[in-house]
Coordinates of C-alpha atoms in Angstrom, one line a residue:
Chain A
M258 CA 45.0 -1.1 -21.3
A259 CA 46.0 0.4 -24.6
S260 CA 46.6 3.6 -26.5
I261 CA 44.2 5.1 -28.9
R262 CA 45.2 6.5 -32.3
V263 CA 42.9 8.0 -34.8
E264 CA 44.2 9.1 -38.2
N265 CA 42.7 11.5 -40.6
I266 CA 39.1 10.9 -39.6
E267 CA 36.5 12.6 -41.8
K268 CA 32.7 12.4 -41.3
T269 CA 29.8 14.2 -43.0
F270 CA 26.2 14.3 -42.0
G271 CA 24.3 15.3 -45.1
K272 CA 25.9 18.5 -46.1
F273 CA 27.4 19.2 -42.7
K274 CA 31.1 18.3 -42.3
A275 CA 31.4 17.1 -38.7
L276 CA 35.0 16.1 -38.8
N277 CA 37.7 17.5 -41.1
G278 CA 40.5 15.0 -41.0
V279 CA 41.1 14.6 -37.3
S280 CA 44.2 12.9 -36.0
L281 CA 44.8 12.3 -32.3
E282 CA 46.8 10.0 -30.2
V283 CA 45.9 9.0 -26.6
R284 CA 48.8 7.4 -24.8
D285 CA 48.4 4.2 -22.7
Q286 CA 46.8 5.1 -19.3
E287 CA 46.3 8.7 -20.3
F288 CA 43.2 10.7 -19.5
V289 CA 42.4 12.9 -22.5
V290 CA 39.4 15.3 -22.7
L291 CA 37.8 16.3 -26.0
L292 CA 36.6 19.8 -25.3
G293 CA 34.6 22.1 -27.5
P294 CA 31.3 23.8 -28.1
S295 CA 28.3 21.8 -29.3
G296 CA 28.5 20.9 -33.0
C297 CA 32.3 20.8 -32.9
G298 CA 32.5 17.1 -33.6
K299 CA 33.7 15.9 -30.3
T300 CA 30.9 13.4 -29.6
T301 CA 31.0 12.2 -33.3
L302 CA 34.7 11.5 -32.9
L303 CA 34.1 9.5 -29.7
R304 CA 31.3 7.5 -31.3
I305 CA 33.5 6.7 -34.3
I306 CA 36.1 5.4 -31.9
A307 CA 33.4 3.4 -30.2
G308 CA 32.2 2.0 -33.5
L309 CA 28.7 3.4 -33.1
E310 CA 29.4 5.7 -36.1
Q311 CA 31.2 5.0 -39.3
A312 CA 33.8 7.5 -40.6
E313 CA 34.0 8.1 -44.3
K314 CA 37.8 8.3 -44.2
G315 CA 40.5 7.5 -41.7
R316 CA 41.5 4.7 -39.4
V317 CA 41.1 4.0 -35.7
W318 CA 43.7 2.0 -33.7
I319 CA 43.3 0.7 -30.2
G320 CA 46.7 -0.6 -29.0
D321 CA 48.2 -2.1 -32.1
R322 CA 44.9 -3.3 -33.5
D323 CA 43.3 -1.5 -36.4
V324 CA 39.6 -1.6 -35.2
S325 CA 38.2 0.6 -38.0
Q326 CA 36.1 -2.2 -39.5
L327 CA 35.2 -3.9 -36.2
P328 CA 31.8 -3.7 -34.6
P329 CA 31.7 -2.0 -31.2
R330 CA 31.6 -5.3 -29.3
A331 CA 34.9 -6.4 -30.8
R332 CA 36.8 -3.3 -29.9
K333 CA 37.4 -4.1 -26.2
I334 CA 36.0 -0.7 -25.1
A335 CA 33.5 0.4 -22.5
M336 CA 31.4 3.5 -22.7
V337 CA 29.5 5.8 -20.3
F338 CA 26.6 7.6 -22.0
Q339 CA 25.4 11.1 -21.4
N340 CA 22.0 9.9 -20.2
Y341 CA 23.5 6.9 -18.5
A342 CA 21.6 4.3 -20.6
V343 CA 21.3 2.1 -17.5
F344 CA 18.9 -0.7 -18.5
P345 CA 15.6 -0.1 -16.6
H346 CA 14.5 -3.7 -16.7
L347 CA 17.6 -5.0 -15.0
T348 CA 18.8 -4.7 -11.4
V349 CA 21.9 -2.7 -10.5
F350 CA 23.8 -6.0 -10.2
E351 CA 22.6 -7.2 -13.6
N352 CA 23.4 -3.8 -15.2
I353 CA 27.0 -3.9 -13.9
A354 CA 27.2 -7.6 -14.9
F355 CA 25.8 -7.0 -18.5
G356 CA 29.2 -6.8 -20.3
L357 CA 30.5 -9.8 -18.4
R358 CA 27.4 -11.8 -19.2
M359 CA 27.8 -11.0 -22.9
Q360 CA 31.4 -12.2 -22.6
K361 CA 30.2 -15.4 -20.9
A362 CA 32.5 -14.7 -18.0
A363 CA 32.8 -17.4 -15.3
P364 CA 30.4 -16.9 -12.4
E365 CA 33.1 -16.3 -9.8
K366 CA 34.8 -13.7 -12.0
L367 CA 31.5 -12.1 -12.8
K368 CA 30.6 -11.8 -9.1
A369 CA 34.0 -10.6 -8.1
N370 CA 34.2 -7.9 -10.9
V371 CA 30.7 -6.6 -10.2
E372 CA 31.4 -6.3 -6.5
R373 CA 34.7 -4.6 -7.1
A374 CA 33.2 -2.1 -9.5
A375 CA 30.3 -1.5 -7.2
N376 CA 32.6 -1.0 -4.2
L377 CA 34.7 1.5 -6.2
M378 CA 31.6 3.5 -7.0
H379 CA 30.1 3.1 -3.5
I380 CA 26.9 1.5 -4.7
E381 CA 27.5 -2.0 -3.1
N382 CA 24.3 -1.5 -1.0
L383 CA 22.1 -0.8 -4.1
L384 CA 22.9 -4.0 -6.1
E385 CA 19.4 -5.5 -5.7
R386 CA 17.5 -2.3 -6.7
Y387 CA 16.1 -1.3 -10.1
P388 CA 17.2 1.9 -11.7
A389 CA 13.8 3.5 -11.2
Q390 CA 14.6 3.4 -7.5
L391 CA 17.8 5.3 -7.9
S392 CA 18.6 9.0 -8.0
G393 CA 20.4 10.5 -11.1
G394 CA 23.7 10.5 -9.3
Q395 CA 23.3 6.8 -8.3
R396 CA 22.4 5.9 -11.9
Q397 CA 25.5 7.7 -13.1
R398 CA 27.5 5.6 -10.7
V399 CA 25.9 2.4 -12.0
A400 CA 26.8 3.5 -15.6
V401 CA 30.4 4.0 -14.6
A402 CA 30.6 0.7 -12.6
R403 CA 29.2 -1.1 -15.6
A404 CA 32.0 0.3 -17.7
L405 CA 34.7 -0.5 -15.1
A406 CA 33.4 -4.1 -14.6
V407 CA 34.5 -5.3 -18.0
E408 CA 38.0 -4.1 -17.4
P409 CA 38.1 -2.4 -20.8
E410 CA 41.3 -1.5 -22.7
V411 CA 39.8 1.9 -23.3
L412 CA 37.1 3.8 -21.5
L413 CA 35.0 6.3 -23.5
M414 CA 32.8 8.8 -21.7
D415 CA 30.3 11.1 -23.4
E416 CA 29.5 14.1 -21.2
P417 CA 28.9 11.8 -18.3
L418 CA 28.3 14.5 -15.7
S419 CA 26.2 16.9 -17.8
N420 CA 22.9 15.6 -16.5
L421 CA 23.8 16.0 -12.8
D422 CA 23.1 19.1 -10.8
A423 CA 26.0 21.5 -10.1
L424 CA 26.9 20.3 -6.6
L425 CA 26.7 16.6 -7.5
R426 CA 28.8 17.2 -10.6
L427 CA 31.5 18.8 -8.5
E428 CA 31.5 15.7 -6.2
M429 CA 31.4 13.2 -9.0
R430 CA 34.2 15.0 -10.9
A431 CA 36.6 14.6 -8.0
E432 CA 35.5 11.0 -7.5
L433 CA 36.1 10.2 -11.2
K434 CA 39.5 11.7 -11.0
R435 CA 40.5 9.6 -8.0
L436 CA 39.0 6.5 -9.5
L437 CA 40.6 6.7 -12.9
A438 CA 43.9 7.7 -11.4
E439 CA 43.7 4.4 -9.5
S440 CA 42.5 2.2 -12.3
R441 CA 44.9 3.7 -14.8
T442 CA 42.5 3.0 -17.6
T443 CA 43.1 4.9 -20.9
T444 CA 40.2 7.3 -21.0
L445 CA 38.8 9.6 -23.6
Y446 CA 36.2 12.0 -22.1
V447 CA 34.0 14.3 -24.0
T448 CA 32.7 17.5 -22.4
H449 CA 31.8 21.1 -23.3
D450 CA 32.6 22.2 -19.7
Q451 CA 36.0 23.8 -19.7
V452 CA 36.3 23.6 -15.9
E453 CA 35.6 19.8 -16.1
A454 CA 38.2 19.5 -18.8
M455 CA 40.9 21.5 -16.8
S456 CA 40.2 19.5 -13.7
L457 CA 40.3 16.0 -15.1
A458 CA 42.6 15.9 -18.1
D459 CA 46.2 14.9 -18.5
R460 CA 45.8 16.5 -21.9
I461 CA 43.0 18.5 -23.5
A462 CA 42.1 18.3 -27.2
V463 CA 40.2 21.5 -27.9
M464 CA 37.9 21.0 -30.9
N465 CA 36.1 23.5 -33.1
T466 CA 34.2 23.1 -36.4
G467 CA 35.5 19.6 -36.9
Y468 CA 39.2 20.3 -36.3
V469 CA 41.4 19.7 -33.3
V470 CA 42.6 23.2 -32.7
Q471 CA 45.0 22.6 -29.8
Y472 CA 46.1 19.4 -28.0
D473 CA 48.2 20.0 -24.9
E474 CA 48.3 19.9 -21.1
P475 CA 45.6 21.8 -19.4
M476 CA 47.8 24.7 -18.1
K477 CA 49.4 25.0 -21.5
V478 CA 46.0 25.3 -23.2
Y479 CA 45.0 27.8 -20.6
Q480 CA 48.1 30.0 -20.6
E481 CA 49.2 29.6 -24.2
P482 CA 46.1 29.2 -26.3
A483 CA 46.8 28.4 -29.9
N484 CA 44.4 30.9 -31.2
T485 CA 41.7 33.4 -30.1
F486 CA 39.0 30.6 -30.1
V487 CA 40.9 28.6 -27.5
G488 CA 41.6 31.6 -25.4
G489 CA 38.0 32.7 -25.6
F490 CA 36.5 29.3 -25.0
I491 CA 38.7 28.3 -22.0
G492 CA 38.6 30.4 -18.9
S493 CA 35.7 32.2 -17.3
P494 CA 35.7 35.1 -17.9
P495 CA 37.6 34.4 -21.2
M496 CA 41.0 35.8 -22.2
N497 CA 41.0 39.5 -23.2
F498 CA 42.2 40.3 -26.7
L499 CA 43.4 43.8 -27.4
K500 CA 44.3 45.1 -30.8
L501 CA 47.5 47.2 -30.5
P502 CA 49.6 49.3 -32.8
V503 CA 53.1 48.0 -33.5
E504 CA 56.3 50.2 -33.5
G505 CA 59.3 48.2 -34.5
R506 CA 59.5 45.2 -32.0
Q507 CA 57.2 46.8 -29.6
A508 CA 53.4 47.1 -29.1
R509 CA 51.9 50.1 -27.5
I510 CA 49.1 50.4 -25.0
D511 CA 48.6 54.0 -24.4
S512 CA 52.0 55.2 -23.2
L513 CA 53.1 51.7 -22.2
S514 CA 55.4 49.8 -24.6
L515 CA 55.5 46.0 -24.5
D516 CA 58.4 44.1 -26.1
L517 CA 57.4 41.7 -28.8
P518 CA 59.3 38.4 -28.7
M519 CA 58.8 38.0 -32.4
A520 CA 58.4 40.1 -35.5
A521 CA 54.9 41.5 -35.9
P522 CA 52.9 40.2 -38.9
G523 CA 51.7 43.7 -39.7
P524 CA 51.1 47.2 -38.4
E525 CA 48.9 45.7 -35.6
V526 CA 49.1 42.8 -33.2
L527 CA 46.7 41.1 -30.9
L528 CA 47.5 40.9 -27.2
G529 CA 45.9 38.1 -25.3
V530 CA 45.9 38.5 -21.5
R531 CA 43.9 36.7 -18.8
P532 CA 41.7 38.8 -16.5
E533 CA 43.6 37.6 -13.5
D534 CA 46.9 38.6 -15.1
L535 CA 46.0 42.3 -15.0
E536 CA 47.0 43.9 -11.7
A537 CA 44.8 46.9 -10.9
F538 CA 45.8 50.2 -9.2
T539 CA 43.8 53.3 -8.4
V540 CA 46.8 55.6 -9.1
Q541 CA 49.2 55.6 -12.1
Q542 CA 52.0 53.0 -11.9
P543 CA 55.0 52.4 -14.1
Q544 CA 54.3 49.6 -16.7
S545 CA 50.6 50.2 -16.6
F546 CA 47.8 51.6 -18.9
P547 CA 44.6 53.4 -18.0
A548 CA 41.1 52.0 -18.5
E549 CA 37.7 53.2 -17.5
V550 CA 35.5 51.0 -15.3
L551 CA 32.1 50.2 -16.8
V552 CA 30.7 47.6 -14.5
V553 CA 31.8 46.2 -11.1
E554 CA 30.6 42.7 -10.2
P555 CA 31.4 41.4 -6.7
L556 CA 31.7 37.6 -7.1
G557 CA 32.9 36.7 -3.6
P558 CA 36.5 35.6 -4.0
H559 CA 37.2 38.5 -6.3
L560 CA 35.6 41.5 -8.1
L561 CA 35.0 41.2 -11.8
L562 CA 35.5 44.5 -13.6
T563 CA 34.4 45.3 -17.1
L564 CA 36.5 48.0 -18.5
H565 CA 36.9 50.3 -21.5
F566 CA 40.2 50.9 -23.2
G567 CA 39.7 53.2 -26.2
Q568 CA 37.0 51.4 -28.2
Q569 CA 37.9 48.0 -26.8
H570 CA 36.3 46.1 -23.9
L571 CA 38.3 44.0 -21.4
K572 CA 37.7 42.2 -18.2
A573 CA 39.9 42.1 -15.1
T574 CA 39.6 40.2 -11.8
V575 CA 40.8 42.1 -8.8
P576 CA 40.9 41.4 -5.0
P577 CA 37.5 41.8 -3.3
D578 CA 38.7 44.7 -1.1
F579 CA 39.8 46.8 -4.2
A580 CA 38.0 50.1 -3.8
V581 CA 36.5 51.0 -7.2
R582 CA 33.2 52.1 -8.7
A583 CA 31.8 52.4 -12.2
G584 CA 33.0 55.5 -14.1
Q585 CA 36.4 55.6 -12.4
T586 CA 39.6 55.3 -14.3
I587 CA 42.1 52.8 -13.0
W588 CA 45.6 51.6 -14.1
L589 CA 46.2 48.0 -15.2
K590 CA 49.6 46.4 -15.1
P591 CA 49.8 43.3 -17.3
Q592 CA 52.0 40.5 -16.0
P593 CA 54.9 40.5 -18.5
D594 CA 55.5 36.7 -18.5
R595 CA 51.8 35.9 -19.0
L596 CA 51.2 37.7 -22.3
R597 CA 50.2 35.9 -25.5
W598 CA 50.7 37.5 -28.9
L599 CA 48.4 36.7 -31.8
D600 CA 48.0 37.6 -35.4
P601 CA 44.9 39.9 -35.6
S602 CA 44.0 38.8 -39.1
S603 CA 44.1 35.0 -38.6
G604 CA 43.6 34.9 -34.8
Q605 CA 46.6 32.4 -34.6
A606 CA 49.1 32.7 -31.8
L607 CA 52.6 34.0 -32.8
E608 CA 55.5 31.9 -31.7
A609 CA 58.6 33.5 -30.3
R610 CA 61.7 33.2 -32.4
Chain B
M127 CA -10.0 30.9 -7.9
R128 CA -12.5 28.5 -6.2
S129 CA -14.5 27.9 -9.3
E130 CA -11.4 26.9 -11.3
R131 CA -11.2 23.6 -9.3
Y132 CA -14.4 22.5 -11.0
I133 CA -13.3 23.2 -14.6
P134 CA -11.5 19.9 -15.2
Y135 CA -14.6 18.0 -14.1
V136 CA -16.8 20.1 -16.3
L137 CA -14.5 19.4 -19.2
I138 CA -14.5 15.7 -18.8
L139 CA -18.2 15.6 -18.1
P140 CA -19.3 15.1 -21.8
S141 CA -17.1 12.1 -22.3
V142 CA -18.1 10.6 -19.0
L143 CA -21.8 11.0 -19.9
F144 CA -21.1 9.6 -23.3
L145 CA -19.4 6.5 -21.8
L146 CA -22.1 6.0 -19.2
F147 CA -24.9 6.3 -21.8
L148 CA -23.4 4.2 -24.6
F149 CA -21.2 1.7 -22.7
A150 CA -21.9 1.4 -19.0
W151 CA -25.7 1.4 -19.4
P152 CA -25.9 -1.1 -22.3
L153 CA -23.3 -3.3 -20.5
L154 CA -25.5 -3.4 -17.4
E155 CA -28.6 -4.0 -19.5
A156 CA -26.9 -6.9 -21.2
L157 CA -25.8 -8.4 -17.9
L158 CA -29.4 -8.0 -16.5
L159 CA -30.8 -9.4 -19.7
S160 CA -28.7 -12.5 -19.5
V161 CA -29.8 -13.4 -15.9
R162 CA -33.5 -12.6 -16.2
G163 CA -36.3 -14.7 -17.6
S164 CA -39.1 -13.5 -19.9
G165 CA -41.2 -12.7 -16.8
G166 CA -38.4 -10.6 -15.3
Q167 CA -37.5 -13.2 -12.6
W168 CA -33.8 -14.0 -11.8
T169 CA -32.7 -17.2 -13.6
L170 CA -29.8 -19.1 -15.2
E171 CA -32.1 -20.4 -17.9
N172 CA -30.5 -18.4 -20.6
F173 CA -27.1 -19.8 -19.8
Q174 CA -28.5 -23.3 -19.6
R175 CA -30.1 -22.9 -23.0
M176 CA -26.9 -21.5 -24.5
A177 CA -24.8 -24.4 -23.1
A178 CA -27.3 -27.0 -24.4
D179 CA -27.2 -25.6 -27.9
L180 CA -25.8 -27.6 -30.7
Y181 CA -23.4 -24.8 -31.8
F182 CA -22.2 -23.7 -28.4
K183 CA -19.2 -26.1 -28.0
D184 CA -18.0 -25.4 -31.5
A185 CA -18.4 -21.7 -31.1
V186 CA -16.3 -21.7 -27.9
K187 CA -13.7 -24.0 -29.5
Y188 CA -13.4 -22.0 -32.7
T189 CA -13.3 -18.7 -31.0
L190 CA -10.6 -19.7 -28.7
L191 CA -8.7 -21.5 -31.4
L192 CA -8.8 -18.5 -33.7
T193 CA -7.6 -16.3 -30.9
V194 CA -4.8 -18.6 -30.0
V195 CA -3.6 -18.9 -33.6
I196 CA -4.2 -15.4 -34.9
V197 CA -2.9 -13.2 -32.0
P198 CA 0.6 -14.8 -31.6
L199 CA 0.9 -14.8 -35.4
Q200 CA 0.0 -11.2 -35.6
V201 CA 2.3 -10.2 -32.8
V202 CA 5.3 -12.1 -34.2
M203 CA 4.7 -10.7 -37.7
A204 CA 4.1 -7.1 -36.5
L205 CA 7.3 -7.3 -34.3
G206 CA 9.3 -8.5 -37.3
M207 CA 7.9 -5.7 -39.4
A208 CA 8.5 -3.1 -36.8
M209 CA 12.1 -4.2 -36.3
L210 CA 12.7 -4.2 -40.1
L211 CA 11.2 -0.7 -40.3
G212 CA 13.7 0.4 -37.6
G213 CA 16.5 -0.7 -39.9
I214 CA 15.3 1.3 -42.9
S215 CA 16.2 5.0 -43.3
K216 CA 15.3 5.7 -46.9
G217 CA 11.7 5.1 -47.8
R218 CA 10.7 4.3 -44.2
D219 CA 7.5 6.3 -44.4
L220 CA 6.5 4.5 -47.6
F221 CA 6.7 1.1 -45.9
L222 CA 4.9 2.5 -42.9
Y223 CA 2.0 3.7 -45.0
V224 CA 1.7 0.6 -47.2
W225 CA 1.8 -1.7 -44.2
T226 CA -0.9 0.2 -42.4
I227 CA -3.3 0.4 -45.4
P228 CA -5.5 -2.5 -44.0
L229 CA -6.2 -0.4 -41.0
G230 CA -8.6 1.6 -43.2
I231 CA -10.6 -1.4 -44.4
S232 CA -13.7 -2.5 -42.4
D233 CA -13.8 -6.1 -41.3
L234 CA -16.7 -7.0 -43.4
A235 CA -15.0 -5.6 -46.5
A236 CA -11.9 -7.6 -45.6
G237 CA -14.0 -10.7 -45.3
I238 CA -15.5 -10.1 -48.8
V239 CA -12.1 -9.4 -50.3
W240 CA -10.9 -12.8 -49.1
L241 CA -14.2 -14.4 -50.1
A242 CA -13.5 -13.2 -53.6
I243 CA -10.2 -15.1 -53.4
F244 CA -11.5 -18.3 -51.9
T245 CA -14.9 -18.6 -53.5
E246 CA -15.7 -21.3 -56.1
R247 CA -15.1 -18.9 -59.0
G248 CA -12.6 -16.8 -57.1
Y249 CA -9.0 -15.7 -57.8
L250 CA -7.4 -18.7 -56.1
N251 CA -9.2 -21.2 -58.3
S252 CA -8.6 -19.2 -61.4
F253 CA -5.0 -19.0 -60.6
L254 CA -4.6 -22.7 -59.8
Q255 CA -6.5 -23.6 -62.9
G256 CA -4.4 -21.2 -64.9
I257 CA -1.2 -22.8 -63.9
G258 CA -2.8 -26.3 -64.4
V259 CA -2.7 -27.5 -60.8
I260 CA -6.4 -28.3 -60.7
Q261 CA -8.7 -29.2 -63.6
Q262 CA -12.0 -27.7 -62.2
P263 CA -12.9 -25.2 -59.5
Q264 CA -12.5 -26.5 -56.0
L265 CA -15.0 -25.8 -53.3
W266 CA -12.8 -24.4 -50.5
L267 CA -15.2 -22.8 -48.1
S268 CA -17.6 -25.7 -47.6
Y269 CA -19.1 -27.1 -44.4
E270 CA -17.2 -30.3 -45.1
T271 CA -13.9 -28.6 -44.7
P272 CA -14.2 -26.3 -41.7
W273 CA -10.4 -26.3 -41.3
M274 CA -10.2 -24.6 -44.7
I275 CA -12.7 -21.9 -43.6
F276 CA -10.7 -21.7 -40.4
L277 CA -7.4 -21.0 -42.4
A278 CA -9.2 -18.5 -44.6
V279 CA -10.4 -16.6 -41.6
V280 CA -6.9 -16.7 -40.1
A281 CA -5.5 -15.4 -43.3
A282 CA -8.1 -12.6 -43.6
E283 CA -7.7 -11.6 -39.9
V284 CA -3.9 -11.6 -40.1
W285 CA -4.0 -9.5 -43.3
R286 CA -6.6 -7.1 -41.8
A287 CA -5.5 -6.6 -38.2
T288 CA -1.8 -7.1 -38.0
A289 CA -1.4 -3.4 -38.9
I290 CA -2.8 -2.2 -35.6
V291 CA -0.3 -4.4 -33.6
F292 CA 2.4 -3.1 -36.0
V293 CA 1.5 0.6 -35.3
I294 CA 1.4 0.1 -31.6
L295 CA 4.8 -1.6 -31.7
V296 CA 6.4 1.0 -34.0
A297 CA 5.3 3.7 -31.6
G298 CA 6.6 1.7 -28.7
L299 CA 10.0 1.1 -30.4
Q300 CA 10.3 4.8 -31.1
L301 CA 9.9 5.5 -27.3
I302 CA 13.0 3.4 -26.5
P303 CA 16.0 5.7 -26.5
K304 CA 18.6 4.4 -28.9
E305 CA 21.3 4.6 -26.2
Y306 CA 20.0 1.4 -24.7
S307 CA 20.7 -0.5 -27.8
E308 CA 24.0 1.2 -28.3
A309 CA 25.1 0.5 -24.7
A310 CA 24.2 -3.2 -25.3
E311 CA 26.3 -3.1 -28.5
V312 CA 29.3 -1.5 -26.8
F313 CA 29.1 -4.0 -24.0
G314 CA 29.3 -7.0 -26.3
A315 CA 25.7 -7.9 -27.3
R316 CA 25.1 -9.4 -30.7
P317 CA 22.1 -8.3 -32.7
W318 CA 19.9 -11.2 -31.4
Q319 CA 21.1 -10.6 -27.9
R320 CA 20.3 -6.9 -28.2
F321 CA 16.8 -7.9 -29.3
W322 CA 16.1 -10.5 -26.6
K323 CA 17.9 -8.8 -23.7
V324 CA 17.2 -5.1 -24.3
T325 CA 14.6 -4.3 -27.0
L326 CA 12.0 -6.9 -26.2
P327 CA 12.0 -6.3 -22.4
L328 CA 11.8 -2.5 -22.9
L329 CA 9.0 -3.0 -25.4
M330 CA 6.9 -5.0 -22.9
P331 CA 4.4 -2.2 -22.1
S332 CA 3.6 -1.8 -25.8
L333 CA 3.4 -5.5 -26.3
Q334 CA 1.0 -5.7 -23.4
V335 CA -1.3 -3.1 -24.9
A336 CA -1.2 -4.7 -28.3
L337 CA -1.9 -8.2 -26.9
I338 CA -4.8 -7.0 -24.8
L339 CA -6.3 -5.1 -27.6
R340 CA -5.9 -7.8 -30.2
T341 CA -7.1 -10.6 -27.9
I342 CA -10.3 -8.8 -27.0
L343 CA -10.9 -8.0 -30.7
A344 CA -10.1 -11.6 -31.7
L345 CA -12.6 -12.9 -29.2
E346 CA -15.3 -10.7 -30.8
V347 CA -14.4 -11.9 -34.4
F348 CA -17.6 -11.9 -36.4
A349 CA -17.9 -10.1 -39.8
V350 CA -14.9 -11.9 -41.4
V351 CA -16.2 -15.3 -40.3
V352 CA -19.8 -14.6 -41.5
A353 CA -18.4 -13.5 -44.9
L354 CA -16.2 -16.5 -45.4
G355 CA -18.1 -19.3 -43.6
G356 CA -21.5 -18.2 -42.5
R357 CA -22.4 -20.5 -39.6
N358 CA -20.2 -23.3 -40.9
L359 CA -17.6 -22.0 -38.6
P360 CA -19.6 -21.0 -35.5
V361 CA -18.0 -18.3 -33.2
L362 CA -19.4 -16.7 -30.0
A363 CA -20.1 -13.3 -31.4
G364 CA -21.8 -14.9 -34.4
E365 CA -24.0 -17.0 -32.1
A366 CA -25.0 -13.9 -30.2
Y367 CA -26.1 -12.4 -33.5
Y368 CA -28.1 -15.4 -34.6
W369 CA -29.8 -15.8 -31.3
Y370 CA -30.8 -12.1 -31.2
N371 CA -31.7 -11.8 -34.9
A372 CA -32.8 -15.2 -36.2
Y373 CA -34.2 -16.7 -33.0
Q374 CA -35.4 -13.4 -31.5
N375 CA -34.1 -14.4 -28.1
P376 CA -32.2 -11.5 -26.6
G377 CA -31.7 -13.4 -23.3
V378 CA -29.5 -16.1 -24.8
A379 CA -27.8 -13.6 -27.1
A380 CA -26.9 -11.6 -23.9
A381 CA -25.6 -14.8 -22.3
Y382 CA -23.2 -15.2 -25.2
A383 CA -22.1 -11.6 -24.9
V384 CA -21.5 -12.1 -21.2
I385 CA -19.4 -15.2 -22.0
I386 CA -17.2 -13.1 -24.4
L387 CA -16.9 -10.4 -21.8
G388 CA -15.9 -13.0 -19.2
I389 CA -13.2 -14.5 -21.4
S390 CA -11.9 -11.0 -22.3
V391 CA -11.7 -10.0 -18.6
V392 CA -9.8 -13.2 -17.7
A393 CA -7.4 -12.8 -20.6
T394 CA -6.7 -9.1 -19.8
I395 CA -6.0 -9.9 -16.1
L396 CA -3.7 -12.7 -17.2
Y397 CA -1.7 -10.4 -19.5
L398 CA -1.5 -7.7 -16.8
R399 CA -0.3 -10.3 -14.2
L400 CA 2.1 -12.3 -16.4
M401 CA 3.7 -9.3 -18.2
R402 CA 4.1 -7.0 -15.2
S403 CA 7.4 -5.3 -15.8
K404 CA 9.8 -5.7 -12.9
Q405 CA 10.7 -2.0 -12.5
E406 CA 7.1 -1.2 -12.0
G407 CA 7.1 -1.8 -8.2
A408 CA 9.6 1.1 -7.9
A409 CA 8.4 4.4 -9.0

């Protein structure tokens, strides 16, 4: 096991700048998720760490070894690919044993490691089968077992669950979490699914347009997004952003005044608030502002409301028994300790000082 | 709704008729021709006459030898070329086009091209004379040196028909997702190991197609041999031609054709058996 450190990685594809000087450190035994929309550079970064892609600039360290110039086979890594890449001409056993065979591992060790990895992934009864005889979920298990069998210093996973159907993905997600918590392998995991990232990660590196925008623990990223992109990308529905006028050290929503913990950058400020951090009332309350209900969507555990405040749209989630219909005006009370203040011109969060 | 079920059959009908008329029927005719005497009675006379012929043994020998030499050579070369092409990004198309030019040349034309090289006053002799290796033109393609004709045919066939193997293998390689090779690389395989343990097994279906196609065509080799050696290098298809044309004996010619068919069928069955991919039993 080892840490991963990348320094100042730059990568261009033709005229497209995929990575703009990315630096990132993954601690030993840590599970880090690279999260971002497609085209943000997350897979490219993973492939550069794997050695499958060459960066134009920057270095990659695994443990205290500079592996920037090493081919993938010398980096002591294992990887799980998005489409599994389980060899169709080899049995499950031989697939899992592939890395060990390449290392010319002793037969006893090979057998022991393959069986241990197969047991961990609950595929010990499939060892003699060929991949064509397996379901998608089983192939995914083989791919993970193949990676675990070589006891890598670092495990790289490229959207490993994205080809599974929703129910299976949920099941595999929990299983991966248990498994990697047990094996304590340093893991870098790429996904565009924010729920997956939140669920699995010790820390999330949110990427956009070739930059790491924020790198922090899941709840921090969720509650204290570094900018409007992170707040909008993470969370479903995303964070609301309301542009509000500033008076001294206060921002005004209708008649409600909210204290700013910092000096405002200009005459307006952006308030970031999560839909679940707006408490809804049918009658006026202190510390609340009015909004007109446009759409009511019953989602089961809660109602999702789309609302109008002046010219600005916002969303709120309210208890399922909240009696409301479209066209009605309700009062929303923001939770004062869950507010995020941002600069409306740059979209960057303002830090309290 | 009901009538729509017939549409697919109606649509394939022309090609089925075409195949029946131009392949199945002639095939049957040839089979019948080979086992019937001049009076129409059933007989093995044609085969006996064929086997007793002076050229028969040599024709079998040279046809099989040519196939055994040419086909593996072509497959190895085409595989090498296809793998090299996979490593090129700039100018890839140029190589692809240049390497497939011979596909557009008829086999007789190819034979004549190589005749122009090997003939007494051909390019090879001019060249050798020019650099002073020989004093006077050598007779390369004579009945006294059948091995030389043999080599010339091998050269011409390799030059002419490697491209078809190449095209099949390039298409096959493009069907293999690059993740397999990448996975092998990540899990420690060196370039040669990736080739032997991953690429080659995954290419098996394409190799099988290429081998079957090339073997059948090699067993029918004719025009190149006629151009370069005439009957000095007898081959089965050539004998069928001579018996039909020169000796006016369609029965024995048909017997030769049936022999070629028989060898082709056996070779195809062998390829299908020996190269059956393991995962096939699954799906």
